[in-house]
Coordinates of C-alpha atoms and ligand atoms in Angstrom, one line a residue:
X1461 CA 23.9 149.7 65.7
X1462 CA 22.0 147.2 65.1
X1463 CA 20.9 144.9 68.0
X1464 CA 23.1 141.9 66.6
X1465 CA 26.0 144.0 66.1
X1466 CA 26.0 144.9 70.1
X1467 CA 27.7 142.5 72.5
X1468 CA 28.0 143.5 76.2
X1469 CA 28.0 140.4 77.7
X1470 CA 31.4 141.1 79.5
X1471 CA 33.2 144.5 79.8
X1472 CA 36.5 144.5 78.5
X1473 CA 38.3 144.3 82.1
X1474 CA 41.5 141.8 81.9
X1475 CA 44.4 142.5 84.2
X1476 CA 47.7 143.0 82.6
X1477 CA 50.0 140.2 83.8
X1478 CA 47.3 137.4 83.1
X1479 CA 47.4 138.3 79.1
X1480 CA 48.2 135.1 77.0
X1481 CA 50.8 136.2 74.2
X1482 CA 47.2 136.6 71.6
X1483 CA 45.4 138.3 74.2
X1484 CA 48.2 140.8 74.1
X1485 CA 48.5 141.2 70.8
X1486 CA 45.0 141.7 70.4
X1487 CA 45.2 144.9 73.1
X1488 CA 47.9 146.5 71.9
X1489 CA 45.8 146.9 68.3
X1490 CA 42.9 147.9 70.2
X1491 CA 45.3 150.3 71.9
X1492 CA 46.8 151.9 68.3
X1493 CA 43.3 151.9 67.0
X1494 CA 43.7 149.1 64.7
X1495 CA 40.4 147.5 62.8
X1496 CA 38.6 151.2 64.8
X1497 CA 38.6 149.3 68.1
X1498 CA 36.8 145.8 66.7
X1499 CA 37.8 142.8 67.6
X1500 CA 36.5 140.0 65.7
X1501 CA 37.2 136.3 65.8
X1502 CA 36.0 132.7 63.9
X1503 CA 36.4 129.3 65.2
X1504 CA 37.0 127.7 61.4
X1505 CA 36.1 123.8 61.3
X1506 CA 36.2 122.1 58.1
X1507 CA 33.4 119.6 57.9
X1508 CA 35.2 116.3 58.0
X1509 CA 36.0 114.5 61.1
X1510 CA 34.4 115.1 65.1
X1511 CA 36.0 118.0 67.1
X1512 CA 38.2 116.8 69.6
X1513 CA 40.2 117.7 72.6
X1514 CA 42.4 120.4 70.5
X1515 CA 39.6 121.8 69.1
X1516 CA 37.9 123.2 72.4
X1517 CA 41.3 124.4 72.7
X1518 CA 40.7 126.7 69.5
X1519 CA 37.3 126.9 70.5
X1520 CA 38.1 127.9 74.0
X1521 CA 40.9 130.9 72.9
X1522 CA 38.2 132.2 69.5
X1523 CA 35.1 132.4 71.4
X1524 CA 37.0 133.2 74.6
X1525 CA 39.0 136.0 73.1
X1526 CA 35.5 137.7 71.6
X1527 CA 34.3 137.7 75.2
X1528 CA 36.9 138.9 76.7
X1529 CA 37.4 142.0 74.7
X1530 CA 32.9 142.8 74.1
X1531 CA 34.0 141.8 70.3
X1532 CA 32.4 138.6 68.2
X1533 CA 33.5 135.4 67.5
X1534 CA 31.7 134.1 64.0
X1535 CA 31.5 129.8 63.6
X1536 CA 32.6 128.9 60.0
X1537 CA 32.2 125.9 57.7
X1538 CA 35.0 125.4 56.0
X1539 CA 33.5 123.4 53.7
X1540 CA 35.9 123.3 50.9
X1541 CA 36.4 119.5 49.8
X1542 CA 33.0 117.8 48.8
X1543 CA 34.3 114.4 48.8
X1544 CA 35.4 114.5 52.5
X1545 CA 32.3 116.6 54.0
X1546 CA 28.7 115.4 55.5
X1547 CA 25.8 116.8 57.6
X1548 CA 26.4 114.8 60.0
X1549 CA 29.4 116.8 61.1
X1550 CA 28.5 119.7 60.7
X1551 CA 25.7 119.1 63.5
X1552 CA 27.5 117.1 65.5
X1553 CA 30.0 120.2 65.4
X1554 CA 27.1 122.7 66.4
X1555 CA 26.3 121.0 69.0
X1556 CA 30.0 120.2 70.7
X1557 CA 30.4 124.4 71.0
X1558 CA 27.3 124.2 72.3
X1559 CA 27.7 122.6 74.7
X1560 CA 31.5 123.5 75.9
X1561 CA 29.4 126.2 76.5
X1562 CA 29.4 128.8 73.4
X1563 CA 26.9 130.7 71.6
X1564 CA 27.7 132.1 67.6
X1565 CA 23.9 134.4 68.0
X1566 CA 22.8 134.8 64.6
X1567 CA 27.1 134.3 63.1
X1568 CA 27.1 130.5 61.9
X1569 CA 29.0 131.0 57.9
X1570 CA 30.2 128.6 55.5
X1571 CA 33.3 128.6 52.8
X1572 CA 30.6 127.4 50.6
X1573 CA 28.4 130.9 51.4
X1574 CA 31.5 132.7 49.5
X1575 CA 31.8 130.2 46.8
X1576 CA 30.7 132.9 43.7
X1577 CA 32.2 135.7 45.4
X1578 CA 35.7 133.5 45.7
X1579 CA 35.5 132.6 41.7
X1580 CA 34.8 136.7 41.1
X1581 CA 38.6 136.9 42.9
X1582 CA 39.5 134.5 40.4
X1583 CA 38.4 136.1 38.0
X1584 CA 40.2 139.3 39.3
X1585 CA 43.7 137.2 39.5
X1586 CA 43.3 135.9 36.2
X1587 CA 42.8 139.9 35.3
X1588 CA 45.4 141.0 36.4
X1589 CA 47.9 138.0 34.8
X1590 CA 48.2 136.7 38.4
X1591 CA 46.6 133.4 37.7
X1592 CA 47.1 130.4 35.1
X1593 CA 45.0 127.8 33.3
X1594 CA 47.4 124.9 33.7
X1595 CA 47.0 121.4 31.9
X1596 CA 49.6 119.5 34.3
X1597 CA 48.1 116.8 36.2
X1598 CA 48.0 116.7 39.7
X1599 CA 51.6 114.1 39.4
X1600 CA 53.3 116.8 36.6
X1601 CA 52.5 119.9 39.2
X1602 CA 54.1 117.9 42.2
X1603 CA 57.3 116.7 40.1
X1604 CA 57.6 120.3 38.6
X1605 CA 57.7 121.9 42.4
X1606 CA 60.9 121.2 43.1
X1607 CA 62.6 121.1 47.0
X1608 CA 63.7 122.9 49.6
X1609 CA 66.8 122.9 47.8
X1610 CA 65.8 123.0 44.6
X1611 CA 64.0 125.7 42.9
X1612 CA 60.7 124.9 41.4
X1613 CA 60.1 125.3 37.6
X1614 CA 57.7 126.8 35.8
X1615 CA 54.5 125.3 34.2
X1616 CA 54.5 125.2 30.2
X1617 CA 51.2 126.9 30.2
X1618 CA 52.3 129.9 32.6
X1619 CA 51.7 132.4 29.8
X1620 CA 48.5 132.2 28.8
X1621 CA 46.8 135.0 27.3
X1622 CA 44.6 136.8 29.5
X1623 CA 41.3 135.5 27.0
X1624 CA 42.7 132.4 26.7
X1625 CA 42.4 131.6 30.9
X1626 CA 39.1 133.6 31.1
X1627 CA 37.9 130.9 28.5
X1628 CA 39.3 127.8 30.3
X1629 CA 38.0 128.6 33.3
X1630 CA 35.0 129.8 32.6
X1631 CA 34.7 126.8 30.5
X1632 CA 35.9 124.7 33.8
X1633 CA 33.1 126.6 35.9
X1634 CA 30.6 125.2 32.7
X1635 CA 31.3 122.0 34.0
X1636 CA 33.5 121.3 29.8
X1637 CA 36.4 119.5 31.4
X1638 CA 36.8 116.1 33.1
X1639 CA 37.9 115.4 36.8
X1640 CA 41.8 116.7 36.9
X1641 CA 42.1 117.6 33.7
X1642 CA 43.0 120.9 34.3
X1643 CA 43.7 123.8 37.6
X1644 CA 43.4 127.6 37.9
X1645 CA 46.8 128.4 39.4
X1646 CA 48.4 131.7 41.3
X1647 CA 50.6 132.9 38.8
X1648 CA 53.3 134.1 41.0
X1649 CA 57.3 132.5 41.9
X1650 CA 57.8 128.9 41.2
X1651 CA 61.3 129.8 43.0
X1652 CA 59.9 131.7 45.4
X1653 CA 61.5 129.3 49.2
X1654 CA 58.4 128.9 50.4
X1655 CA 56.7 126.1 48.6
X1656 CA 53.7 127.7 49.9
X1657 CA 54.1 130.4 47.0
X1658 CA 55.4 128.4 44.1
X1659 CA 52.3 129.4 41.9
X1660 CA 49.6 127.2 44.5
X1661 CA 46.5 125.9 43.1
X1662 CA 43.6 128.0 43.8
X1663 CA 40.3 125.1 41.8
X1664 CA 40.6 121.9 41.0
X1665 CA 38.0 120.2 39.0
X1666 CA 35.5 117.6 41.0
X1667 CA 32.6 117.0 39.4
X1668 CA 31.1 116.3 43.1
X1669 CA 28.0 116.6 44.6
X1670 CA 28.4 119.3 48.0
X1671 CA 26.3 119.2 50.8
X1672 CA 25.3 122.5 50.8
X1673 CA 25.3 123.7 46.8
X1674 CA 24.7 120.6 45.4
X1675 CA 25.2 120.1 41.5
X1676 CA 26.3 123.9 41.3
X1677 CA 30.4 123.4 41.0
X1678 CA 32.2 121.2 40.1
X1679 CA 35.4 123.5 40.2
X1680 CA 35.7 123.7 44.2
X1681 CA 37.9 125.9 45.3
X1682 CA 41.4 124.8 47.3
X1683 CA 41.2 125.6 51.3
X1684 CA 44.3 127.6 51.4
X1685 CA 42.2 129.7 48.5
X1686 CA 39.4 129.8 50.7
X1687 CA 40.6 130.7 54.0
X1688 CA 41.7 134.0 53.9
X1689 CA 39.1 135.4 51.7
X1690 CA 36.5 134.3 54.4
X1691 CA 38.2 135.5 56.9
X1692 CA 38.5 138.2 55.3
X1693 CA 35.2 139.2 53.7
X1694 CA 33.6 138.1 57.1
X1695 CA 35.5 141.3 58.5
X1696 CA 37.9 139.3 60.9
X1697 CA 40.4 141.2 62.5
X1698 CA 42.8 138.5 64.5
X1699 CA 42.7 135.1 62.5
X1700 CA 43.9 132.8 65.3
X1701 CA 45.3 129.3 63.7
X1702 CA 47.1 126.6 64.5
X1703 CA 51.5 126.6 63.4
X1704 CA 50.8 125.0 60.6
X1705 CA 50.0 127.6 58.8
X1706 CA 52.8 130.4 59.7
X1707 CA 53.8 129.4 56.3
X1708 CA 51.0 129.7 54.0
X1709 CA 51.4 133.0 56.1
X1710 CA 52.8 134.8 53.1
X1711 CA 50.3 133.5 50.3
X1712 CA 47.6 134.2 52.2
X1713 CA 48.6 138.2 52.6
X1714 CA 50.0 137.8 49.2
X1715 CA 46.3 136.9 48.1
X1716 CA 44.9 140.0 50.4
X1717 CA 47.5 142.4 48.5
X1718 CA 46.8 141.3 45.5
X1719 CA 42.7 141.6 45.4
X1720 CA 43.2 144.5 47.4
X1721 CA 40.4 143.4 50.4
X1722 CA 40.1 143.9 54.5
X1723 CA 43.5 142.6 56.2
X1724 CA 42.6 140.7 58.6
X1725 CA 45.9 140.3 60.9
X1726 CA 47.1 136.4 61.5
X1727 CA 48.1 134.4 64.8
X1728 CA 49.8 131.2 65.0
X1729 CA 49.5 129.2 68.0
X1730 CA 50.5 125.7 68.7
X1731 CA 48.4 123.1 68.6
X1732 CA 47.6 120.7 71.5
X1733 CA 48.8 117.3 71.8
X1734 CA 47.9 115.3 74.8
X1735 CA 49.6 112.0 76.4
X1736 CA 48.2 108.7 75.8
X1737 CA 46.5 110.1 72.8
X1738 CA 46.0 110.6 69.0
X1739 CA 44.2 114.1 67.9
X1740 CA 44.8 114.0 64.1
X1741 CA 40.7 113.5 62.9
X1742 CA 42.4 111.1 59.2
X1743 CA 43.7 108.7 62.5
X1744 CA 40.6 108.9 64.7
X1745 CA 38.8 108.6 61.2
X1746 CA 40.4 105.0 60.9
X1747 CA 39.7 103.8 64.8
X1748 CA 35.6 104.9 63.4
X1749 CA 35.6 103.0 60.8
X1750 CA 37.6 100.2 61.5
X1751 CA 35.7 99.6 64.4
X1752 CA 38.2 99.4 66.9
X1753 CA 36.1 102.0 69.5
X1754 CA 32.7 101.9 69.0
X1755 CA 32.0 105.4 66.8
X1756 CA 32.6 109.3 66.9
X1757 CA 31.5 109.4 70.5
X1758 CA 33.4 106.4 72.3
X1759 CA 34.3 107.1 75.6
X1760 CA 37.7 106.5 75.4
X1761 CA 38.7 109.1 72.4
X1762 CA 39.7 112.2 72.6
X1763 CA 36.4 113.3 70.5
X1764 CA 34.2 116.3 72.3
X1765 CA 31.5 114.1 71.8
X1766 CA 33.3 110.9 73.7
X1767 CA 34.3 112.4 76.2
X1768 CA 31.0 114.3 77.2
X1769 CA 29.9 110.6 76.4
X1770 CA 32.0 109.3 78.8
X1771 CA 31.1 112.3 81.6
X1772 CA 33.4 115.6 81.0
X1773 CA 31.7 118.5 82.1
X1774 CA 31.9 121.3 79.5
X1775 CA 33.9 123.0 83.3
X1776 CA 36.2 120.8 83.6
X1777 CA 37.2 121.3 79.4
X1778 CA 37.1 124.7 79.7
X1779 CA 39.1 124.7 82.7
X1780 CA 41.8 122.7 81.1
X1781 CA 41.4 124.9 78.4
X1782 CA 42.6 127.8 80.6
X1783 CA 45.9 126.0 82.7
X1784 CA 47.4 125.0 79.9
X1785 CA 47.2 128.4 77.7
X1786 CA 48.2 129.5 74.5
X1787 CA 52.4 129.0 73.1
X1788 CA 54.0 129.4 70.5
X1789 CA 55.7 126.4 70.8
X1790 CA 54.9 122.6 70.5
X1791 CA 54.2 120.9 73.1
X1792 CA 52.8 117.5 74.4
X1793 CA 50.2 117.7 77.6
X1794 CA 49.8 115.2 80.3
X1795 CA 46.7 113.4 80.3
X1796 CA 47.0 113.0 83.9
X1797 CA 46.3 116.8 83.9
X1798 CA 42.9 116.7 82.0
X1799 CA 42.0 113.7 84.4
X1800 CA 42.8 116.3 87.4
X1801 CA 40.5 119.4 86.0
X1802 CA 37.4 116.6 85.7
X1803 CA 38.2 115.5 88.8
X1804 CA 38.5 119.2 90.8
X1805 CA 35.0 119.7 88.9
X1806 CA 33.3 116.8 89.5
X1807 CA 35.0 116.5 93.3
X1808 CA 32.6 119.7 93.7
X1809 CA 29.3 118.6 92.2
X1810 CA 29.2 114.8 92.2
X1811 CA 26.5 113.4 94.4
X1812 CA 28.6 110.4 96.9
X1813 CA 26.7 107.1 96.2
X1814 CA 27.6 103.9 96.6
X1815 CA 27.4 100.7 94.1
X1816 CA 29.2 97.0 94.5
X1817 CA 31.0 96.2 91.2
X1818 CA 32.2 93.1 91.4
X1819 CA 29.9 92.2 94.8
X1820 CA 30.1 89.3 97.3
X1821 CA 27.9 88.6 99.5
X1822 CA 27.2 88.8 103.4
X1823 CA 24.8 87.8 105.3
X1824 CA 25.0 89.5 109.1
X1825 CA 23.7 86.0 111.0
X1826 CA 22.1 88.5 113.6
X1827 CA 20.4 90.5 111.6
X1828 CA 16.5 90.1 111.4
X1829 CA 15.5 88.1 108.7
X1830 CA 12.3 90.4 107.2
X1831 CA 13.8 93.7 108.4
X1832 CA 14.8 96.9 106.0
X1833 CA 16.3 99.7 107.6
X1834 CA 16.3 103.3 106.3
X1835 CA 19.7 104.8 106.7
X1836 CA 21.3 108.4 105.8
X1837 CA 23.7 108.9 104.4
X1838 CA 25.6 112.0 103.4
X1839 CA 25.3 113.2 99.6
X1840 CA 28.6 115.2 99.4
X1841 CA 31.0 115.5 102.2
X1842 CA 32.0 118.9 99.9
X1843 CA 28.6 120.0 100.4
X1844 CA 26.3 120.8 102.5
X1845 CA 23.8 121.8 100.8
X1846 CA 23.4 118.6 98.4
X1847 CA 22.3 117.1 101.9
X1848 CA 20.8 113.6 102.8
X1849 CA 19.3 111.0 101.1
X1850 CA 18.4 107.4 102.5
X1851 CA 19.8 103.3 101.9
X1852 CA 18.1 100.6 102.6
X1853 CA 19.9 98.0 105.6
X1854 CA 19.2 94.9 105.2
X1855 CA 20.7 91.1 106.7
X1856 CA 21.9 90.2 103.5
X1857 CA 24.5 93.1 101.8
X1858 CA 26.7 92.4 99.0
X1859 CA 30.5 94.1 99.5
X1860 CA 33.6 94.1 97.3
X1861 CA 35.1 90.9 96.4
X1862 CA 38.8 93.1 97.5
X1863 CA 37.6 94.5 100.2
X1864 CA 38.0 90.5 101.4
X1865 CA 41.3 88.3 102.0
X1866 CA 40.9 85.6 103.6
X1867 CA 44.7 85.6 104.7
X1868 CA 45.3 89.0 104.4
X1869 CA 49.0 90.4 103.6
X1870 CA 50.6 93.5 106.5
X1871 CA 49.2 96.2 105.6
X1872 CA 45.3 94.7 104.5
X1873 CA 42.9 96.6 107.0
X1874 CA 40.0 96.1 105.4
X1875 CA 37.9 92.6 106.4
X1876 CA 39.2 88.9 106.8
X1877 CA 38.2 86.3 109.1
X1878 CA 37.4 87.2 112.7
X1879 CA 38.3 91.5 111.6
X1880 CA 35.7 94.3 112.1
X1881 CA 35.0 97.1 109.9
X1882 CA 32.8 100.2 109.5
X1883 CA 30.0 99.7 106.7
X1884 CA 29.6 103.2 105.9
X1885 CA 27.0 105.5 106.8
X1886 CA 25.5 101.3 109.2
X1887 CA 27.8 99.6 111.5
X1888 CA 30.5 97.5 112.9
X1889 CA 30.3 94.1 111.3
X1890 CA 33.1 91.3 112.3
X1891 CA 33.7 88.2 110.0
X1892 CA 33.2 84.6 111.5
X1893 CA 33.0 83.0 108.7
X1894 CA 34.0 82.5 104.9
X1895 CA 32.1 79.9 102.7
X1896 CA 33.5 78.4 100.0
X1897 CA 32.4 76.5 96.8
X1898 CA 32.3 73.1 97.0
X1899 CA 33.5 72.7 93.3
X1900 CA 35.5 75.8 92.1
X1901 CA 36.7 76.2 96.1
X1902 CA 36.3 79.9 95.1
X1903 CA 34.3 82.4 98.7
X1904 CA 30.8 81.8 97.9
X1905 CA 29.7 84.6 101.3
X1906 CA 31.1 85.4 104.1
X1907 CA 28.7 85.0 107.6
X1908 CA 28.8 88.2 109.6
X1909 CA 27.7 89.4 112.4
X1910 CA 26.6 93.3 113.1
X1911 CA 27.1 95.6 116.5
X1912 CA 23.3 97.3 117.0
X1913 CA 25.0 99.4 119.1
X1914 CA 27.7 101.1 116.8
X1915 CA 24.6 101.6 114.2
X1916 CA 25.5 105.6 111.6
X1917 CA 28.9 104.2 112.2
X1918 CA 30.1 105.5 115.2
X1919 CA 30.6 102.7 118.5
X1920 CA 30.0 104.6 121.7
X1921 CA 32.4 102.3 123.8
X1922 CA 35.4 104.5 121.7
X1923 CA 36.7 101.6 119.7
X1924 CA 38.4 102.3 116.5
X1925 CA 38.4 99.8 113.1
X1926 CA 41.0 100.5 110.7
X1927 CA 38.5 100.6 107.3
X1928 CA 35.6 101.8 105.9
X1929 CA 34.2 99.5 103.4
X1930 CA 31.4 100.1 100.4
X1931 CA 28.3 98.2 100.3
X1932 CA 24.3 97.6 99.0
X1933 CA 22.1 95.4 100.4
X1934 CA 21.7 92.7 98.1
X1935 CA 17.6 92.8 98.1
X1936 CA 16.7 96.3 97.2
X1937 CA 20.2 96.4 95.4
X1938 CA 19.5 97.5 91.1
X1939 CA 21.9 95.1 88.9
X1940 CA 23.6 96.7 86.5
X1941 CA 26.1 97.2 84.3
X1942 CA 29.1 99.0 83.8
X1943 CA 32.0 99.7 82.0
X1944 CA 35.5 100.3 82.6
X1945 CA 38.0 102.3 80.6
X1946 CA 40.8 103.5 80.8
X1947 CA 43.5 105.2 78.0
X1948 CA 43.1 104.0 75.0
X1949 CA 46.4 103.2 74.2
X1950 CA 49.6 102.2 75.8
X1951 CA 52.2 104.6 73.8
X1952 CA 52.4 107.6 76.0
X1953 CA 53.0 109.1 72.7
X1954 CA 50.9 106.3 69.7
X1955 CA 51.7 109.8 66.6
X1956 CA 54.6 109.3 67.0
X1957 CA 54.9 106.6 65.2
X1958 CA 58.7 105.8 65.4
X1959 CA 61.1 103.3 63.9
X1960 CA 57.5 102.4 61.6
X1961 CA 55.5 101.1 64.8
X1962 CA 52.1 101.9 63.6
X1963 CA 50.0 104.1 66.5
X1964 CA 47.1 101.0 66.0
X1965 CA 49.7 98.6 67.1
X1966 CA 49.9 100.1 70.6
X1967 CA 46.0 100.0 71.4
X1968 CA 45.6 98.9 75.3
X1969 CA 43.7 95.9 75.2
X1970 CA 42.5 96.6 78.2
X1971 CA 41.0 99.9 77.9
X1972 CA 37.5 98.5 77.5
X1973 CA 35.9 96.7 81.2
X1974 CA 32.6 95.6 80.7
X1975 CA 30.5 94.7 84.1
X1976 CA 28.1 93.0 84.0
X1977 CA 26.3 92.4 87.5
X1978 CA 27.1 95.3 89.3
X1979 CA 24.8 96.1 92.8
X1980 CA 23.2 99.7 93.2
X1981 CA 22.5 101.1 95.6
X1982 CA 18.1 101.2 94.6
X1983 CA 18.1 105.1 94.2
X1984 CA 20.8 104.9 90.5
X1985 CA 17.3 103.2 89.3
X1986 CA 16.2 107.3 87.9
X1987 CA 20.1 107.9 86.9
X1988 CA 19.5 110.4 84.2
X1989 CA 21.3 109.8 81.1
X1990 CA 24.4 111.9 81.9
X1991 CA 24.2 112.2 85.2
X1992 CA 27.5 111.9 86.6
X1993 CA 27.9 110.1 90.2
X1994 CA 30.8 109.3 92.7
X1995 CA 30.8 106.4 93.9
X1996 CA 32.2 105.8 97.1
X1997 CA 35.8 105.0 96.8
X1998 CA 35.9 103.5 93.5
X1999 CA 35.8 107.0 91.9
X2000 CA 33.2 109.1 89.2
X2001 CA 31.0 107.4 86.6
X2002 CA 27.9 108.7 84.6
X2003 CA 25.1 107.2 83.0
X2004 CA 25.5 106.0 79.1
X2005 CA 23.4 108.4 77.1
X2006 CA 23.0 105.7 74.8
X2007 CA 22.5 102.7 76.5
X2008 CA 20.9 103.2 79.2
X2009 CA 16.8 102.7 79.5
X2010 CA 14.4 104.6 81.7
X2011 CA 14.6 102.8 85.3
X2012 CA 18.5 100.2 83.8
X2013 CA 21.1 102.8 83.6
X2014 CA 24.3 101.6 82.3
X2015 CA 27.5 103.2 83.6
X2016 CA 30.5 104.5 82.2
X2017 CA 33.8 105.1 84.9
X2018 CA 34.4 108.6 83.9
X2019 CA 38.2 108.7 86.4
X2020 CA 39.6 106.5 88.8
X2021 CA 39.4 108.4 92.3
X2022 CA 43.8 108.9 92.0
X2023 CA 44.7 111.6 90.8
X2024 CA 48.3 111.0 89.2
X2025 CA 48.6 114.8 88.8
X2026 CA 48.0 116.3 92.2
X2027 CA 51.0 113.7 93.0
X2028 CA 52.9 114.7 90.5
X2029 CA 53.1 118.6 91.7
X2030 CA 52.7 117.5 95.5
X2031 CA 55.8 116.1 94.6
X2032 CA 56.9 118.7 92.8
X2033 CA 56.3 121.1 95.9
X2034 CA 58.6 119.1 98.4
X2035 CA 61.5 119.1 95.8
X2036 CA 61.2 123.0 95.8
Ligands
LIG1072 P1 42.7 119.0 59.1 O1 43.2 118.4 59.2 O2 41.3 118.4 58.6 O3 42.6 120.5 58.7 P2 42.4 120.0 61.5 O4 42.7 119.5 63.2 O5 43.0 121.6 61.0 O6 41.6 119.1 60.9 P3 39.7 122.0 61.7 O7 38.6 121.6 61.6 O8 40.4 122.4 60.6 O9 40.8 120.7 62.2 O10 40.3 122.4 62.6 C1 38.9 124.0 63.3 C2 40.5 124.6 63.6 O11 41.0 123.9 64.7 C3 42.1 125.6 63.3 O12 41.1 126.4 63.6 C4 42.8 124.3 63.8 O13 43.8 124.9 63.9 C5 42.2 124.5 65.5 N1 42.5 122.9 65.5 C6 42.7 121.9 64.7 N2 43.7 121.0 65.6 C7 43.5 121.9 66.9 C8 44.4 121.1 68.0 N3 45.1 120.8 68.1 N4 44.8 122.3 69.1 C9 44.2 123.2 68.8 N5 43.7 124.0 67.9 C10 43.8 122.9 66.6
LIG1073 MG1 42.9 122.5 59.5

């Protein structure tokens, strides 16, 4: 056995009851000795867009199965359509799979690697009388295909001789005919109830340059003709794909049987759909090309690169994929569950810091003018090993504008005239006066006093306050831009497009709010692009990987702290 054929990352040890239906099938195949005990899967993206969280589900499934059963998983680019595919996509796909934590080792393939072999397979079908060159154009092929209730009509070219077919097909390849003038079609059954079996097109003429094969070909295999044969050639044992391919399975079976080659078992599962999200590559491409988002990695998109830029962790995405599991029936998953997985992970790992998004200046009138103290703050109450840091405290600080009300309503416990609150890790302060801009009437600063006896945030006399505020010292603070993201769509099911409502019309106009004058604790100056923090009381934030500059990070809000999913599950528990 070659070294690369041995994969002993994890032994086969899965408790029976936790098997999803796909793993149960594979387990059974192993038991009955199918495929000589081999398990070999693949993740087969078409490089015509960036990967999204739906692909993450498929990646976790395919690579996860290979890991769990001690098998292999290939990365294969199904690059049969040169007009929509680009090298940029190939690269982003690899980056995303790796970032998610999976490794294809040396097993990266392209459908285009098999173009010659697929061509040979086509010749084989022609020789068997199972394929013919058809001179109908695309519209005519469509028009003669029939419907679900009516059979199709035979092509007038269906009974060409093997010799004529071989001659024409060879000349198609040689570039003698213009685009769209001819196709190679399988010769199956125009009356088959399954439309996929009505003499489907196998090859079309396209004088287009391919990102890998260049100008070598001017005929390109259709996806359906390539996909199953590629799986077979790679020795895939379990071809896992989404439900829409269930109706294609009889066709794939037909090809494999006619060619007499290795027959993988195809298993279909339901696609992931998410509320408030569109997942189709076509729609995502539209959002990108029409400038409705900033690019494929816009932090509001469900693309893996968007989620990464937003601050999601691979651990959170993998956890999400394992919680949603796999099923045979289509459903739509609550976006709140995805965010819940993220919060659980970040709560454990993200260091806490203080940041003020909408600053209101507070002057502590009894605090010495030039004094700056370094106060100790806990980095993560969930994890004592993360230790402490110091934050500067001074006479002038900022608090959040919404943490002060001149005229507080009944249940508002934060700062108000005459009221005392705690500044986290610092002191109790009492508001003496709100100073207003004489022109606008807007509050421009607060004048407060602090109690030196409460250093660290506790009153030795045991007196209590009802609110603890976050803050940053004004002088040493870091001024920064923070971007607040919200869901991209207002409609929970934007893809439904009911009643002619186009998905773009339900875009949420408030999905991005940019705050340019935020004040952050000075240590954040060193935050590396991509690093994640909890801004106390505000949410989780991540230093943007694109727009941050050395010493000048820009932050994206990854998620707020409000976990609606936890609330939903609590209510369900209570209801029991
Ligand atoms: P296209 O319409 O361009 O084919 P696609 O979403 O099917 O788009 P592929 O690149 O063909 O994209 O997908 C690669 C793999 O990911 C396929 O096996 C596909 O079944 C799977 N996949 C795509 N979308 C989802 C989804 N929403 N949930 C689960 N798996 C998905
Ligand atoms: Mg597809």
